[in-house]
PDB file of C-alpha atoms in Angstrom:
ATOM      1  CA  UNK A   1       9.530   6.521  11.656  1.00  0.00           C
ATOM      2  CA  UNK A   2       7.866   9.398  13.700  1.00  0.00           C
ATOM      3  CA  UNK A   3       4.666   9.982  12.319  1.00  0.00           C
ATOM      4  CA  UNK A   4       3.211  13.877  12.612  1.00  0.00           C
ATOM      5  CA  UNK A   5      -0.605  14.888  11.911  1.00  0.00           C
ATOM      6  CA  UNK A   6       0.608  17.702   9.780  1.00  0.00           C
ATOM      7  CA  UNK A   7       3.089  15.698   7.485  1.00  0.00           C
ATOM      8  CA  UNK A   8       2.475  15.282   3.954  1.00  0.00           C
ATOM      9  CA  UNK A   9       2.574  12.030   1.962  1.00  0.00           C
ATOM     10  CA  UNK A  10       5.803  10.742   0.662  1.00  0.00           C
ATOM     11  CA  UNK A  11       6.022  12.029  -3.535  1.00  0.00           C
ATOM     12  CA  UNK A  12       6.655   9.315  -5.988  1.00  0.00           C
ATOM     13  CA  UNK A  13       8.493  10.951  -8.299  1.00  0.00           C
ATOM     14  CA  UNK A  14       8.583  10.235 -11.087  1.00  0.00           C
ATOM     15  CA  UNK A  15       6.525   7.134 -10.483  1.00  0.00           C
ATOM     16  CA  UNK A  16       7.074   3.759 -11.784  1.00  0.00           C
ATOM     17  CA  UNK A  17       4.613   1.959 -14.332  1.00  0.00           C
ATOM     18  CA  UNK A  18       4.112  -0.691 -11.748  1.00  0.00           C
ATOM     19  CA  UNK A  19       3.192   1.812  -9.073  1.00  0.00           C
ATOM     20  CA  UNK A  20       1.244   3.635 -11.487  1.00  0.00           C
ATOM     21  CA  UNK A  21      -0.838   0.208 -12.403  1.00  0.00           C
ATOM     22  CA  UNK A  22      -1.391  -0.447  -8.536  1.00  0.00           C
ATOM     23  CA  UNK A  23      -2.831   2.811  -7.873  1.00  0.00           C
ATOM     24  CA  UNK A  24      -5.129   3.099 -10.850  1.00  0.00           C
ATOM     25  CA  UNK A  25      -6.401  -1.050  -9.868  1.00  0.00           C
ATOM     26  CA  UNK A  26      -6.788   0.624  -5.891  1.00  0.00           C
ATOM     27  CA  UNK A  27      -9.097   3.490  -7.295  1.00  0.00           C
ATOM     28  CA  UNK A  28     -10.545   1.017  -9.638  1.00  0.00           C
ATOM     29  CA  UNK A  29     -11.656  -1.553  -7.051  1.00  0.00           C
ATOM     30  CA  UNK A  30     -12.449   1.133  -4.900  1.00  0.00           C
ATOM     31  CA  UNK A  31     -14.847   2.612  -7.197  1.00  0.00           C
ATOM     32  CA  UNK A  32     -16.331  -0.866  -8.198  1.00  0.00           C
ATOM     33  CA  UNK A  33     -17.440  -0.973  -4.494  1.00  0.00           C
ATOM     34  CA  UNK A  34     -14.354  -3.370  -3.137  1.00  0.00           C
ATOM     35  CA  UNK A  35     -12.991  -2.507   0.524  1.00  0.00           C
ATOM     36  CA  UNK A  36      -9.837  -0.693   1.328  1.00  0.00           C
ATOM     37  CA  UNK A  37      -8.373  -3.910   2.659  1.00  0.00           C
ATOM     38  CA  UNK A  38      -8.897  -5.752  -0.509  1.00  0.00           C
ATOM     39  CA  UNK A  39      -7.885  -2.925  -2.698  1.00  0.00           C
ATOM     40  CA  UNK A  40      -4.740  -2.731  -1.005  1.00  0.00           C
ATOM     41  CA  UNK A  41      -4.018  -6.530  -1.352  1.00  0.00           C
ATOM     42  CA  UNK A  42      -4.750  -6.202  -4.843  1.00  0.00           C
ATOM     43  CA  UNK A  43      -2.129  -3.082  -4.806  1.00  0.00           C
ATOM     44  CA  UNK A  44       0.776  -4.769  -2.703  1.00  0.00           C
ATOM     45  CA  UNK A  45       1.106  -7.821  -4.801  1.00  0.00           C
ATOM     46  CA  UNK A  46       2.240  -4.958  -7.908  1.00  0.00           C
ATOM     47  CA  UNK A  47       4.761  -2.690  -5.043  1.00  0.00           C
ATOM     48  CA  UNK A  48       5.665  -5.533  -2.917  1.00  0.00           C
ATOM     49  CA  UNK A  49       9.305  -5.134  -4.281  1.00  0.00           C
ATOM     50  CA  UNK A  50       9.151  -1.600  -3.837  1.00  0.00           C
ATOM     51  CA  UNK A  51      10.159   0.232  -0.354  1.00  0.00           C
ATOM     52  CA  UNK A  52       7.341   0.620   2.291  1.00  0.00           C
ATOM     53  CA  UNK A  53       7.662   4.524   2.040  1.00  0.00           C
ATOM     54  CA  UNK A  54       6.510   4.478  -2.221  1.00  0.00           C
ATOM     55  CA  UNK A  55       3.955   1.522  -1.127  1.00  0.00           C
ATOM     56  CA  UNK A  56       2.636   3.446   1.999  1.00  0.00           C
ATOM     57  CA  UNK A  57       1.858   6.168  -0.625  1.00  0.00           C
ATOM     58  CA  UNK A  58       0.703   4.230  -3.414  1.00  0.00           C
ATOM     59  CA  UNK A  59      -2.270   2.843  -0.801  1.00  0.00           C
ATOM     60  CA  UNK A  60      -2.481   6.908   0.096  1.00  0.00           C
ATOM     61  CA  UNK A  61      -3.432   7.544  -3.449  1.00  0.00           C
ATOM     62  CA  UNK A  62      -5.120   4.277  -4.576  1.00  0.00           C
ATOM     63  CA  UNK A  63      -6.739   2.888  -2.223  1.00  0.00           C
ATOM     64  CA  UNK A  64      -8.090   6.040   0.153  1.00  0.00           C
ATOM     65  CA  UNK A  65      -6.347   5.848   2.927  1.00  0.00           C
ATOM     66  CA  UNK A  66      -4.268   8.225   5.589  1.00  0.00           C
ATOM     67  CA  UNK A  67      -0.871   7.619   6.201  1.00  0.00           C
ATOM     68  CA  UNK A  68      -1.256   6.183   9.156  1.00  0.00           C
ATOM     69  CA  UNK A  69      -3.878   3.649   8.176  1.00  0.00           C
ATOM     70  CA  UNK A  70      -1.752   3.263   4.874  1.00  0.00           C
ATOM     71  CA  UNK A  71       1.067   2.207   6.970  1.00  0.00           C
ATOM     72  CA  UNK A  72      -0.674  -0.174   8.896  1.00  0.00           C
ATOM     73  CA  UNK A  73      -2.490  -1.819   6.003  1.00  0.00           C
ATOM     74  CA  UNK A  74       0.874  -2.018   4.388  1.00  0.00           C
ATOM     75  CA  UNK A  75       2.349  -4.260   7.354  1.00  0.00           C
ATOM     76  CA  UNK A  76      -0.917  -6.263   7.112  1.00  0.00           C
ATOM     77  CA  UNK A  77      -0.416  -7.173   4.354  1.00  0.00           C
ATOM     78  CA  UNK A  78       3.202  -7.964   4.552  1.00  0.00           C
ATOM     79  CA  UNK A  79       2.447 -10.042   7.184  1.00  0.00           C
ATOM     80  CA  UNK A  80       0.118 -12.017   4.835  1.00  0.00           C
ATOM     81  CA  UNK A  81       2.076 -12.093   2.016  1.00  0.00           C
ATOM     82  CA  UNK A  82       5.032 -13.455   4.414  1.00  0.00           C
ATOM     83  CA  UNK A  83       2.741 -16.306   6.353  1.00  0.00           C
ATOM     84  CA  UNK A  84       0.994 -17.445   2.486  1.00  0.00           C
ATOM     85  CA  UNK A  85       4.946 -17.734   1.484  1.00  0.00           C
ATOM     86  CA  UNK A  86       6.211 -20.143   4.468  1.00  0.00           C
ATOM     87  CA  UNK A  87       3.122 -21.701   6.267  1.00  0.00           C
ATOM     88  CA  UNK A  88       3.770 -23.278   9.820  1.00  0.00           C
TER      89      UNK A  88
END
């Protein structure tokens, strides 16, 4: 995936109750004070079935983040997600 300053978000359209939940529990933590790292732990464990493009902009909308950092939060937390699943 190229990524370009000027590109807009990815539209979830129409968007799914469980994307809907995640992003109003992002803006909810995020309002309560919470970071944007554990807002968008909060949000993957709702979209972790969902494709990284309709995550990536769920954590644009809920949790305050660019795309960019959106992105990279998202493959944090997959990474987590993966290494809590099958420890070494």
């Amino acid at each position: 995936m190229t990524s370009n300053a000027n590109e807009t978000p990815v539209k979830i359209d129409p968007p799914k109750d469980a994307v809907k939940k995640a992003i109003a529990q992002g803006q909810a933590l995020i309002k309560s004070g919470k970071s944007k790292s554990e807002a968008s732990q909060a949000m993957y464990a709702l979209l972790k079935d969902e494709p990284r493009e309709v995550t990536v902009a769920a954590f644009v909308t809920g949790a305050s983040l660019t795309e960019k950092g959106a992105l990279t939060y998202w493959y944090n937390c997959k990474r987590r997600a993966e290494k809590q699943v099958s420890p070494k």
